[in-house]
Short mmCIF file of C-alpha atoms and ligand atoms in Angstrom, two decimals:
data_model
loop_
_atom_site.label_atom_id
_atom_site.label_comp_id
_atom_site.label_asym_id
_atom_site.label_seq_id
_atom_site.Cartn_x
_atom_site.Cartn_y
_atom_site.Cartn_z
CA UNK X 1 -37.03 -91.59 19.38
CA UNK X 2 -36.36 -87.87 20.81
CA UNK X 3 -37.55 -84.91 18.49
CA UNK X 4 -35.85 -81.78 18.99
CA UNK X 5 -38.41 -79.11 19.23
CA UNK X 6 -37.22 -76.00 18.98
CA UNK X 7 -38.63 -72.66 17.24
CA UNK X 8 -35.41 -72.30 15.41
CA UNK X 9 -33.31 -74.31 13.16
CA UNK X 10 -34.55 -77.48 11.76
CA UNK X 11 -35.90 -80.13 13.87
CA UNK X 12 -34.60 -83.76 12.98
CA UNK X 13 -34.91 -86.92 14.48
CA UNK X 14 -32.55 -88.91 14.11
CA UNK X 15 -32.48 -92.51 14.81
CA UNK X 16 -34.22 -95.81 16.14
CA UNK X 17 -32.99 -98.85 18.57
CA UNK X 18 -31.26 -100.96 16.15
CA UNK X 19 -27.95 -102.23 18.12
CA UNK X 20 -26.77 -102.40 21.11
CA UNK X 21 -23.26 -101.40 22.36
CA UNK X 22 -20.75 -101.89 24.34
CA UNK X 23 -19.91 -100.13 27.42
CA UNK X 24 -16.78 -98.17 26.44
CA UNK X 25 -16.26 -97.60 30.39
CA UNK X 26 -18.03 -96.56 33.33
CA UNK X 27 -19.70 -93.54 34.15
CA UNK X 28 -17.30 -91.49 35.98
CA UNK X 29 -17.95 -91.01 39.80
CA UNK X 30 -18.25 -87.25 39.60
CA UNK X 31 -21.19 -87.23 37.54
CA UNK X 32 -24.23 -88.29 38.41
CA UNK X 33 -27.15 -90.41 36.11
CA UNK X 34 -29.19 -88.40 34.36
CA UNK X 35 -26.57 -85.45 33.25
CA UNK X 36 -27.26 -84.30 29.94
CA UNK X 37 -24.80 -82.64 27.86
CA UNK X 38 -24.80 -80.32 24.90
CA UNK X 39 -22.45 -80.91 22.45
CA UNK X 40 -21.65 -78.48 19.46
CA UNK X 41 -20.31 -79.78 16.67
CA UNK X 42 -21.71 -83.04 17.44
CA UNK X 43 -22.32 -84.04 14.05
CA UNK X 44 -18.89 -83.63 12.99
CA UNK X 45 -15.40 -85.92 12.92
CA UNK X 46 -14.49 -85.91 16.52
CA UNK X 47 -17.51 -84.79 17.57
CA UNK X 48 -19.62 -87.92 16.37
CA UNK X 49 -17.34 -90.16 17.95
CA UNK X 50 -17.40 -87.91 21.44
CA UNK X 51 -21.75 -88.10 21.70
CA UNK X 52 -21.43 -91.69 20.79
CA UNK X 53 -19.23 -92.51 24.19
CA UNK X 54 -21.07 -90.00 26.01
CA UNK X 55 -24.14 -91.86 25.23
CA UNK X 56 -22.81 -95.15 25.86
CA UNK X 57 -21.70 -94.15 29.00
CA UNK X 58 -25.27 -93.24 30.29
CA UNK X 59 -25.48 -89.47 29.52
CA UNK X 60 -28.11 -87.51 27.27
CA UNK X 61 -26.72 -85.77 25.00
CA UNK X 62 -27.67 -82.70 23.00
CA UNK X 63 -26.00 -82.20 19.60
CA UNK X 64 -26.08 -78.69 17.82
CA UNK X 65 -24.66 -78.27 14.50
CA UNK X 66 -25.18 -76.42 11.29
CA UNK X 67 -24.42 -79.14 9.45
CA UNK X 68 -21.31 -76.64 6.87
CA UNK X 69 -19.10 -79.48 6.96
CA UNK X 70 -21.20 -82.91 8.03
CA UNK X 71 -24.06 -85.01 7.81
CA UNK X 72 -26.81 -85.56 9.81
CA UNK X 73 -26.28 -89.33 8.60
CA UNK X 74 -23.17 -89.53 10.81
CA UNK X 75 -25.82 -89.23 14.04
CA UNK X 76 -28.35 -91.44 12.49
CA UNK X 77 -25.85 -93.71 13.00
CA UNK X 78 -24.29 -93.20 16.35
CA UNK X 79 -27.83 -93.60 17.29
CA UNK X 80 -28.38 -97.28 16.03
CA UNK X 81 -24.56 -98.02 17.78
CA UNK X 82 -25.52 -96.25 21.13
CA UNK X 83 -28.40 -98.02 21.15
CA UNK X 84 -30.09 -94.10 21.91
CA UNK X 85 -30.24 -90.89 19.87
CA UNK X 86 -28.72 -87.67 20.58
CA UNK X 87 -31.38 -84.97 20.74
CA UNK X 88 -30.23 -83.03 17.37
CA UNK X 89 -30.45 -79.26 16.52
CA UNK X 90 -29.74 -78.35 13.27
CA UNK X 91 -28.38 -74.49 13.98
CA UNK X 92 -25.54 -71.82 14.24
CA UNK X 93 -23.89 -71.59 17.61
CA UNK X 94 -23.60 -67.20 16.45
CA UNK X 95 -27.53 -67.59 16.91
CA UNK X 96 -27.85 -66.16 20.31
CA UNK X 97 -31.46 -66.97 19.93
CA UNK X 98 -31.39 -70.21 19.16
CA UNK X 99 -28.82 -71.06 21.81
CA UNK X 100 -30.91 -69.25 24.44
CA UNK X 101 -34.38 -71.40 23.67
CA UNK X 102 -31.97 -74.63 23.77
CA UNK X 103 -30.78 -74.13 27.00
CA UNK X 104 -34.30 -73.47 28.48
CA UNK X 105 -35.86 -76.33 26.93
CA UNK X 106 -33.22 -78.62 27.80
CA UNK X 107 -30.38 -77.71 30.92
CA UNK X 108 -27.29 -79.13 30.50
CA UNK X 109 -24.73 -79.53 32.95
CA UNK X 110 -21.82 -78.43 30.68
CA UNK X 111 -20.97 -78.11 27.01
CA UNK X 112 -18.45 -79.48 24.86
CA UNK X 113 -17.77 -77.15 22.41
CA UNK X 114 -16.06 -78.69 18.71
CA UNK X 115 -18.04 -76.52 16.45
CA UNK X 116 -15.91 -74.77 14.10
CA UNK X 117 -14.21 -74.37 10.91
CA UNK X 118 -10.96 -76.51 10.52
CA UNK X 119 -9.03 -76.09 6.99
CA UNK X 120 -6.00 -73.72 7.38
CA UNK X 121 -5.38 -72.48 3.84
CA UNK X 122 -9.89 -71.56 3.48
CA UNK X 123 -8.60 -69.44 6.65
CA UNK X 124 -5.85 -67.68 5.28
CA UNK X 125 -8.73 -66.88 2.48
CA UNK X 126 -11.51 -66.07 4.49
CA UNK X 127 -10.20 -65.19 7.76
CA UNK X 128 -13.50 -63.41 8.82
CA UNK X 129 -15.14 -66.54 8.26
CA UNK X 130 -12.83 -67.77 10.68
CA UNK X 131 -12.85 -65.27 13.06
CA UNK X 132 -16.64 -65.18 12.87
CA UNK X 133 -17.25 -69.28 13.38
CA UNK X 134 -14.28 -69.81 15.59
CA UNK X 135 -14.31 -66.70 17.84
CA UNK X 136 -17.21 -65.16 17.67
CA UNK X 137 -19.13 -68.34 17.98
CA UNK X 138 -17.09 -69.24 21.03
CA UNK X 139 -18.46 -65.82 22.51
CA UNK X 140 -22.08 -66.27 21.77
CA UNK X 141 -21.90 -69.44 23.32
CA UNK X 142 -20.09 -68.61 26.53
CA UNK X 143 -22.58 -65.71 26.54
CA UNK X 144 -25.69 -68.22 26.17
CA UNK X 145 -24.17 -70.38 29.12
CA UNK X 146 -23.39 -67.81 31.29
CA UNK X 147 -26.77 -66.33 30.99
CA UNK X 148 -28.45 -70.37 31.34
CA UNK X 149 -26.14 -70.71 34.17
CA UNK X 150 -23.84 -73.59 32.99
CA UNK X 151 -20.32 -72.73 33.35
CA UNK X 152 -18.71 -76.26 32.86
CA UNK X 153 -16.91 -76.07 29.17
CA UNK X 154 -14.73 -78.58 27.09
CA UNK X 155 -13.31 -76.41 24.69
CA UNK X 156 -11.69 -78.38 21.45
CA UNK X 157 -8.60 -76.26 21.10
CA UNK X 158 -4.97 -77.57 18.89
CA UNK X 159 -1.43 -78.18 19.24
CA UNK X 160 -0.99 -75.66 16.68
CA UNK X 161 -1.56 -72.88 19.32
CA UNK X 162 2.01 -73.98 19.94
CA UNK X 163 3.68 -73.27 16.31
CA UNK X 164 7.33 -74.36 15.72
CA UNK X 165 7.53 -75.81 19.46
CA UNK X 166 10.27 -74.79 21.81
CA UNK X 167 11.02 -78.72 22.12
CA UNK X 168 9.55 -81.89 22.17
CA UNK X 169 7.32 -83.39 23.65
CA UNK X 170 5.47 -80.06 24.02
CA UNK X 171 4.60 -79.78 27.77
CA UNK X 172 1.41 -77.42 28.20
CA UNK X 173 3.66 -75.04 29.41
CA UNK X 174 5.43 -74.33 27.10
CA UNK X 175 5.00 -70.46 24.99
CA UNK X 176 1.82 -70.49 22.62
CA UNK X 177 1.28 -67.57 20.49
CA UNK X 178 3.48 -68.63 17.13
CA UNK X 179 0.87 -69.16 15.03
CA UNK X 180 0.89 -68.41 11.66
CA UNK X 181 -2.42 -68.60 9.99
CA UNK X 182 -5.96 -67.01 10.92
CA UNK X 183 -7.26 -71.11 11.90
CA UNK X 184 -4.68 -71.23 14.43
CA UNK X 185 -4.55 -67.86 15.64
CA UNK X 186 -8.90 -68.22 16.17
CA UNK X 187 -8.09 -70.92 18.45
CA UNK X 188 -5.44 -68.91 20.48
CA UNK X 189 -7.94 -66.38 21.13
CA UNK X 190 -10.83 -68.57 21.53
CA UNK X 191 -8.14 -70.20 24.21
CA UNK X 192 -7.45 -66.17 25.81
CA UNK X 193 -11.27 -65.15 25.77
CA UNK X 194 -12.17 -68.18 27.68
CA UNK X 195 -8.91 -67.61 30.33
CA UNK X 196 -9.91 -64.33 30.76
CA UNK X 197 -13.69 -65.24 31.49
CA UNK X 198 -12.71 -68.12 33.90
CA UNK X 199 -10.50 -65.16 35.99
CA UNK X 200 -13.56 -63.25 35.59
CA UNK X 201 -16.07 -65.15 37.76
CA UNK X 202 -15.02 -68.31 39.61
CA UNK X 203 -17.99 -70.56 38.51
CA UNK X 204 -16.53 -71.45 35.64
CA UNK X 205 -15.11 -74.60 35.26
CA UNK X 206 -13.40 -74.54 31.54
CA UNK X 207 -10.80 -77.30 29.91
CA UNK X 208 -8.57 -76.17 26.79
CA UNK X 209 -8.13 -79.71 25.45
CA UNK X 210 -5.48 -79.60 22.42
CA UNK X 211 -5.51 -82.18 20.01
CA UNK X 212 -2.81 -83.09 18.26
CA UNK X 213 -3.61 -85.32 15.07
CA UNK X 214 -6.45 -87.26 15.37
CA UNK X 215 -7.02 -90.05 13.06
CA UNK X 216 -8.77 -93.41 12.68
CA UNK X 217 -12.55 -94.02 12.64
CA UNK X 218 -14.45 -96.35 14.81
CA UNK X 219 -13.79 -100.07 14.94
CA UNK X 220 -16.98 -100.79 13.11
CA UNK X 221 -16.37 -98.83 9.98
CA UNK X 222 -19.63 -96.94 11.00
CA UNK X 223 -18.91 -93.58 11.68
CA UNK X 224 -15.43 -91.44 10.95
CA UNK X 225 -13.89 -88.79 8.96
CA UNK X 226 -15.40 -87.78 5.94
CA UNK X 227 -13.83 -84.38 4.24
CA UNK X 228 -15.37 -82.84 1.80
CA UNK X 229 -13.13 -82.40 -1.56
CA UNK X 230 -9.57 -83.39 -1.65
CA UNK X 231 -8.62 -83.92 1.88
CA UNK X 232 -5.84 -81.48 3.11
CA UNK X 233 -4.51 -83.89 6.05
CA UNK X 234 -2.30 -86.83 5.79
CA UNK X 235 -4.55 -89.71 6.71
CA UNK X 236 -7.78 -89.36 4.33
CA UNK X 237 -5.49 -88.50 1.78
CA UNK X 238 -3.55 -91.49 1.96
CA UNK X 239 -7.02 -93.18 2.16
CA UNK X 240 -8.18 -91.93 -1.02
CA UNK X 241 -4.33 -92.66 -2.99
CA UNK X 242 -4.84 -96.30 -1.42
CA UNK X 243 -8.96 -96.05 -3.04
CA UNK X 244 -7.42 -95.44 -5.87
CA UNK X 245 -9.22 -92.08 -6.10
CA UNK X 246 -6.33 -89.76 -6.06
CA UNK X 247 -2.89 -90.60 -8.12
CA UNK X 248 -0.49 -90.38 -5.50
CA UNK X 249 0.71 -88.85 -2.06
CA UNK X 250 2.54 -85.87 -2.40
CA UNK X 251 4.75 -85.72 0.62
CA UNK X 252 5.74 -82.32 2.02
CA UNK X 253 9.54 -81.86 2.60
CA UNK X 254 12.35 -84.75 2.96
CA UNK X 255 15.26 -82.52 4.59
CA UNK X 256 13.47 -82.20 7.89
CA UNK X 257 15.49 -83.53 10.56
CA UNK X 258 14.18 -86.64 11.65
CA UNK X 259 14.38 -89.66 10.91
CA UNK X 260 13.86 -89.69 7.48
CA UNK X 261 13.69 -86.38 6.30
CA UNK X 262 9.97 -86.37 6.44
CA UNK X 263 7.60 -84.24 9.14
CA UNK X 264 6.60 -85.66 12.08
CA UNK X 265 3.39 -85.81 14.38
CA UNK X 266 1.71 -87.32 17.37
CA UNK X 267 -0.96 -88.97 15.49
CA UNK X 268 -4.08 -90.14 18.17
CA UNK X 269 -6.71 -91.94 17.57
CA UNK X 270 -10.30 -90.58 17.71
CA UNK X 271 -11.80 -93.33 20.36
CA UNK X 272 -8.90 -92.51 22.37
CA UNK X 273 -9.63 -88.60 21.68
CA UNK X 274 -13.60 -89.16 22.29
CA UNK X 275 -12.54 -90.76 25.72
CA UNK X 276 -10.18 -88.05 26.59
CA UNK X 277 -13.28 -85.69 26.36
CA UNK X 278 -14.98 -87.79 29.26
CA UNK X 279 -12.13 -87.73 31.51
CA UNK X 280 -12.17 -84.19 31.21
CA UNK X 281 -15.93 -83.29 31.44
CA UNK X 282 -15.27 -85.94 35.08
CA UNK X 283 -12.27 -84.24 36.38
CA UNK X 284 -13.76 -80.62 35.77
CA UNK X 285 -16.75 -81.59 37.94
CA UNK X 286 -14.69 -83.69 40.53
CA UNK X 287 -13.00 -80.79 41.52
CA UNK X 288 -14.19 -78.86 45.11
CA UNK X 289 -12.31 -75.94 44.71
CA UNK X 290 -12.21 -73.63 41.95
CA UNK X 291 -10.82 -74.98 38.75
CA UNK X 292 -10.86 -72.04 36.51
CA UNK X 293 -8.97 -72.89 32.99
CA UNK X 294 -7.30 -76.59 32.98
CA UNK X 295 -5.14 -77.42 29.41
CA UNK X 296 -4.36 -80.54 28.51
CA UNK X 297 -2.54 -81.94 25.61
CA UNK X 298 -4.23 -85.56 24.49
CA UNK X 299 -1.69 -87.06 22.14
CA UNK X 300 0.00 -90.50 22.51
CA UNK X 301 3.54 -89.00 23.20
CA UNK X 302 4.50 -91.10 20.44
CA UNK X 303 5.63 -89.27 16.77
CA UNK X 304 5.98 -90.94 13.74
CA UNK X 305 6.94 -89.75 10.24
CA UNK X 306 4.70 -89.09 6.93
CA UNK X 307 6.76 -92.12 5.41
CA UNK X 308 6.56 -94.12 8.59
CA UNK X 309 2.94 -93.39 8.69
CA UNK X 310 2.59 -94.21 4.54
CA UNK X 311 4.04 -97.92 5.60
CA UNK X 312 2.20 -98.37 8.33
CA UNK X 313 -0.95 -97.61 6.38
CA UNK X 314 0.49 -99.69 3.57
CA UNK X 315 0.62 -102.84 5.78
CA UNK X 316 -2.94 -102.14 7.13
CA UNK X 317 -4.62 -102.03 4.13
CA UNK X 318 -2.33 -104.39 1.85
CA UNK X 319 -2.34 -101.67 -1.09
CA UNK X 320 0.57 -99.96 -1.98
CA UNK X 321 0.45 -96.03 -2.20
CA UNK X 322 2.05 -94.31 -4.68
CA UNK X 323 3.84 -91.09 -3.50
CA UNK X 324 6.36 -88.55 -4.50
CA UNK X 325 8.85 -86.52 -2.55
CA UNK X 326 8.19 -82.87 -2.97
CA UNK X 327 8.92 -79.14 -1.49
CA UNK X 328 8.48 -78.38 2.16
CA UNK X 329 4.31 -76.79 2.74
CA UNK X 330 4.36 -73.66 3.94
CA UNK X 331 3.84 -73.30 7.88
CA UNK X 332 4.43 -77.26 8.71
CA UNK X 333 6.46 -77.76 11.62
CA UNK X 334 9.07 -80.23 11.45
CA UNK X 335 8.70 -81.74 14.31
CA UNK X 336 5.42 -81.89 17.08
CA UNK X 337 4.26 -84.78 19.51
CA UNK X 338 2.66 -84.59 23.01
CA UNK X 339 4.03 -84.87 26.63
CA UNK X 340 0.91 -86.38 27.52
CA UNK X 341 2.06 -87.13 31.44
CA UNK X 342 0.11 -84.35 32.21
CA UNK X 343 -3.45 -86.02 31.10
CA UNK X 344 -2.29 -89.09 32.61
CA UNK X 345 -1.59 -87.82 35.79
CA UNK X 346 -4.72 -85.38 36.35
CA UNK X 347 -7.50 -87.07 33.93
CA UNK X 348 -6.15 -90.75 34.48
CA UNK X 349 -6.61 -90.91 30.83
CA UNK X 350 -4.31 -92.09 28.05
CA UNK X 351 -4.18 -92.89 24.94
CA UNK X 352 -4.52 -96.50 23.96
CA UNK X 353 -5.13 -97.77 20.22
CA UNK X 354 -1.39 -98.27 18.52
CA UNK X 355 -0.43 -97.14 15.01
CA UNK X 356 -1.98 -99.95 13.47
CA UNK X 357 -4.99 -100.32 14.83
CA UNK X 358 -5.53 -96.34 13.73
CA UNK X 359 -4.30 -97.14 10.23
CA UNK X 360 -6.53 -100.86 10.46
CA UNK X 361 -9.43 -98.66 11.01
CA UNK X 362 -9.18 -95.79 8.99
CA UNK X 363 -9.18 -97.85 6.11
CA UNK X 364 -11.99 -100.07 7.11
CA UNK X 365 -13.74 -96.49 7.45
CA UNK X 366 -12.54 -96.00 4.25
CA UNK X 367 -13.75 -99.28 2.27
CA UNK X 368 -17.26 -99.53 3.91
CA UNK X 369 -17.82 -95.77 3.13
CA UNK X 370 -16.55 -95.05 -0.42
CA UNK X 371 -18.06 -92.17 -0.71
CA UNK X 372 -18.47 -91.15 2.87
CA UNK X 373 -21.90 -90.61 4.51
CA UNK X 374 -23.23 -90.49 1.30
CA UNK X 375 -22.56 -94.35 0.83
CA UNK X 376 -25.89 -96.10 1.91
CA UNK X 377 -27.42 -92.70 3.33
CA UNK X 378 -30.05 -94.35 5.45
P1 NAD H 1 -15.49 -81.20 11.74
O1 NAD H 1 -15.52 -80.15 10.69
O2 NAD H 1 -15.71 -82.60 11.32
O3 NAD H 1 -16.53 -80.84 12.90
C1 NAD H 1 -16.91 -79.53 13.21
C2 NAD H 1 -18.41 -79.49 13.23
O4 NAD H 1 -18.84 -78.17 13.57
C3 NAD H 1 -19.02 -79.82 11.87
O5 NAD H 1 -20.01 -80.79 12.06
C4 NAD H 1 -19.64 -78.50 11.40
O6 NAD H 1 -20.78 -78.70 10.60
C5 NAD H 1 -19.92 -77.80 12.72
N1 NAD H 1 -19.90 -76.34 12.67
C6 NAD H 1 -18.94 -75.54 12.15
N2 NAD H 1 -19.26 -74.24 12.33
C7 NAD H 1 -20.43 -74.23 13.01
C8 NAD H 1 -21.27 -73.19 13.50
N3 NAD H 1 -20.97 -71.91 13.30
N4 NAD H 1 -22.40 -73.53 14.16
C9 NAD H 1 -22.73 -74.84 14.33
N5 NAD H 1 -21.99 -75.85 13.88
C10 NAD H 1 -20.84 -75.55 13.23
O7 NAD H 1 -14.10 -81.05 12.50
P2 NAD H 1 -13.44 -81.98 13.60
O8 NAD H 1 -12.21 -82.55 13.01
O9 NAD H 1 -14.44 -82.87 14.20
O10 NAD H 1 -12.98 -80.87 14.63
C11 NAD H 1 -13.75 -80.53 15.77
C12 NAD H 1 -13.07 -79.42 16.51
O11 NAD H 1 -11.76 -79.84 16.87
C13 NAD H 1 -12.89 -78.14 15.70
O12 NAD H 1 -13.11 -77.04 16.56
C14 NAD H 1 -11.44 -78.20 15.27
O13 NAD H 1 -10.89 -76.92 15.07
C15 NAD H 1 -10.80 -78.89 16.44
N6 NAD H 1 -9.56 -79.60 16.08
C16 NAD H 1 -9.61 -80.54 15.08
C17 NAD H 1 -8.43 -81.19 14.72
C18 NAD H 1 -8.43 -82.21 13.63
O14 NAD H 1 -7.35 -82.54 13.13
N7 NAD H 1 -9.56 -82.76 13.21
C19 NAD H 1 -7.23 -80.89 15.39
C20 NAD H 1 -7.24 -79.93 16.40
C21 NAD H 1 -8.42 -79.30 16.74
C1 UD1 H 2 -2.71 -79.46 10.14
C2 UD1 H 2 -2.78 -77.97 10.35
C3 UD1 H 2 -3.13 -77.68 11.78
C4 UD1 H 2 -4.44 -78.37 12.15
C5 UD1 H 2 -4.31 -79.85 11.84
C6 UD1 H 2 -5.60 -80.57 12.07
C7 UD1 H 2 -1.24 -76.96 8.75
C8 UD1 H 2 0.04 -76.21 8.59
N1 UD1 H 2 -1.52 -77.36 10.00
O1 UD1 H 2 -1.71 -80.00 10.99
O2 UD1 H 2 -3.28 -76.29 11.97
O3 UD1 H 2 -4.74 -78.19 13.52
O4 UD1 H 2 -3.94 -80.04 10.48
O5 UD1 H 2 -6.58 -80.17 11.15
O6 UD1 H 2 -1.96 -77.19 7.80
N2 UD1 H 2 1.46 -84.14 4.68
C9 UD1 H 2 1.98 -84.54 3.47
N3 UD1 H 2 1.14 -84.62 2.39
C10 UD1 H 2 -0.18 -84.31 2.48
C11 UD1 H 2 -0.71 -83.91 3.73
C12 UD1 H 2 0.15 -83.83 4.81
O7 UD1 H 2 3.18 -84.82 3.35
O8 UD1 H 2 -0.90 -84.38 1.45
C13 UD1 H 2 2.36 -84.09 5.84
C14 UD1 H 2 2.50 -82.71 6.45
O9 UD1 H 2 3.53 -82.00 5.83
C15 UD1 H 2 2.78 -83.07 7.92
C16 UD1 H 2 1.99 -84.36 8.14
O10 UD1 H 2 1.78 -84.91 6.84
O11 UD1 H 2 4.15 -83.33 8.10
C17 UD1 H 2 0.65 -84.15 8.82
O12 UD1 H 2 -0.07 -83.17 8.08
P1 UD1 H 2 -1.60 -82.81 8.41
O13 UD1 H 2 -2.40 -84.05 8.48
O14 UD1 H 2 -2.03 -81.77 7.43
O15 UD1 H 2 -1.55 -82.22 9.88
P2 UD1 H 2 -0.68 -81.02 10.48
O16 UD1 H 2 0.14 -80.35 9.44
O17 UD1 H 2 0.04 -81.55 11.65
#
């Protein structure tokens, strides 16, 4: 068991050997045993599922997380499926401080940076919140590396950078800037501060990585995505209609045009999205020459509609979910999904769990943890 011991934030240890894995793939040429990793955020939806194949591929990992919107039971358990524990710091990444006395006490080769506030309408509410956590905390860190001397950074960045896309599938090329609320627009400039830093100083080595809609837990039910309140995104609210724990789906707009009047998005799942993370922390340090700022999209390429996704979650989980057809939401797009040949071509990394096997898994997710982490906290 690793103990974190630092003389700020809260020291927690977090798990035991209990289980052992398996390998979700090899360790990448370009790195080397013994690389140890911090990971912001670590404690969180994506991030969980991210330290839990870096540590089955052979890596240490260090998580840091102020635990605002997760549980330190979601590393407890990583731990007993990894087989190891993630060295966990419970802190801010705004606390220069703290950040400075982790990177002594334990050097890292690069950082992969999810921390971060996530709900679009709390942003258009509390936009220096936003600003603050999303920006500002991108800062801090990047100032904390650059002063450690690790300039390798994964930056968790979204496909809403691109607002109402030009056309689809959205190549990485294509214009960003439309973004409509304060969420989106703190990722845009998260995205600019860290392009301007990379033209800056040639060490660093920084991916934009932007999501588009992850979903799906891991296959064991163990870990996955546990919002707090009533869920603002499609799939854990569907979850909770199909728990019987909410009435019905309300679904946003039917005179979209697609295929059945309903938006649609390039949902991914978040094994394939953890995995996506390692090909990009490999092909960052494979590189000779300077890399400066790499973006990739990691999406399946493949959209589907809310009612499309409604069935498919319907057939999954053998309930039926109640919905009703209501009023566009303000700011959806009608339309986004991934051209995701870049990825494939530079990371040799696609995605590779289908529509049902998300759907299959978010609701085993969903049944083994009623209530989230808080079902059978250990
Ligand atoms: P999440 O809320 O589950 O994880 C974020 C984690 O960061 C949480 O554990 C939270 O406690 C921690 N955190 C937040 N602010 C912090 C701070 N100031 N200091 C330390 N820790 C802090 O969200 P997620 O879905 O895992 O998203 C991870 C990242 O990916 C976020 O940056 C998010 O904006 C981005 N992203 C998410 C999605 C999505 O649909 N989930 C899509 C695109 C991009
Ligand atoms: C949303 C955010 C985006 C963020 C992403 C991941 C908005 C406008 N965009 O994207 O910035 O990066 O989440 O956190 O909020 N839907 C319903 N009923 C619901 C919920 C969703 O019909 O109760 C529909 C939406 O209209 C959309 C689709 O389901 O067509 C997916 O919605 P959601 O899961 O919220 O993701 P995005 O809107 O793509």
């Amino acid at each position: 068991m690793k103990r974190a011991a630092l003389g700020y934030g809260v020291n927690v240890e977090v798990g035991e050997v209990l289980l052992s894995g398996t390998n979700y793939r090899e360790k990448p040429s370009s790195m080397t045993q013994s690389m140890k990793f911090l990971i912001t955020g670590g404690a969180g939806y994506i991030g969980s599922h991210t330290t839990l194949v870096l540590l089955r591929a052979g890596f240490d990992v260090v998580v840091l997380d102020n635990l605002c919107n997760a549980s330190s039971e979601s590393l407890k358990r990583v731990a007993q499926m990894a087989g190891r524990a993630p060295i966990f710091v419970e802190g801010d990444i705004r606390d220069r401080v703290l950040l400075d006395q982790l990177l002594a006490q334990h050097p890292v080769q690069a950082v992969l940076h999810f921390a971060g506030l996530k709900a679009v309408g709390e942003s258009v509410t509390q936009p220096l919140l936003y600003y603050s956590n999303n920006v500002e905390g991108t800062v801090t860190l990047c100032k904390a590396m650059e002063a450690a001397g690790v300039f390798t950074l994964v930056f968790s960045s979204s496909a809403t950078v691109y607002g109402d896309p030009v056309t689809v599938p959205i190549t990485e090329d294509q214009p960003v800037g439309q973004t409509i609320n304060p969420y989106g627009r703190s990722k845009l400039i998260a995205e600019q501060v860290l392009g301007d830093l990379a033209a800056s100083d040639p060490r660093w080595r920084v991916a934009l990585l932007r999501y588009f809609n992850p979903v799906g837990a891991h296959e064991t039910g163990q870990i996955g995505e546990d919002p707090r309140g009533i869920p603002n995104n499609l799939l854990p609210y569907i979850a909770r209609v199909a728990m019987g724990k909410l009435p019905e789906l309300v679904v946003f707009g039917y005179d979209y045009p697609t295929v059945d009047g309903t938006g649609v998005r390039d949902y991914i799942h978040v094994m394939d999205l953890a995995e996506g993370h390692l090909a990009a922390l490999s092909a960052l340090k494979a590189k000779k020459s300077r890399v400066g700022v790499q973006v990739w999209n990691l999406g399946t390429g493949q959209g589907y509609s809310v009612l499309q996704i409604l069935r498919a979650f319907e057939a999954a989980s053998g309930r039926t979910v109640p919905y009703r057809l209501a009023p566009r939401r303000a700011g959806d797009v009608a339309i986004s999904y991934a051209n995701s040949a870049k990825a494939a071509l530079e990371l040799g990394w696609t995605a590779k769990r289908d529509l049902s096997t998300m759907m299959r898994e978010a609701w085993r997710w969903q049944i083994m943890n009623p209530d989230g982490y808080q079902t059978g906290e250990s």
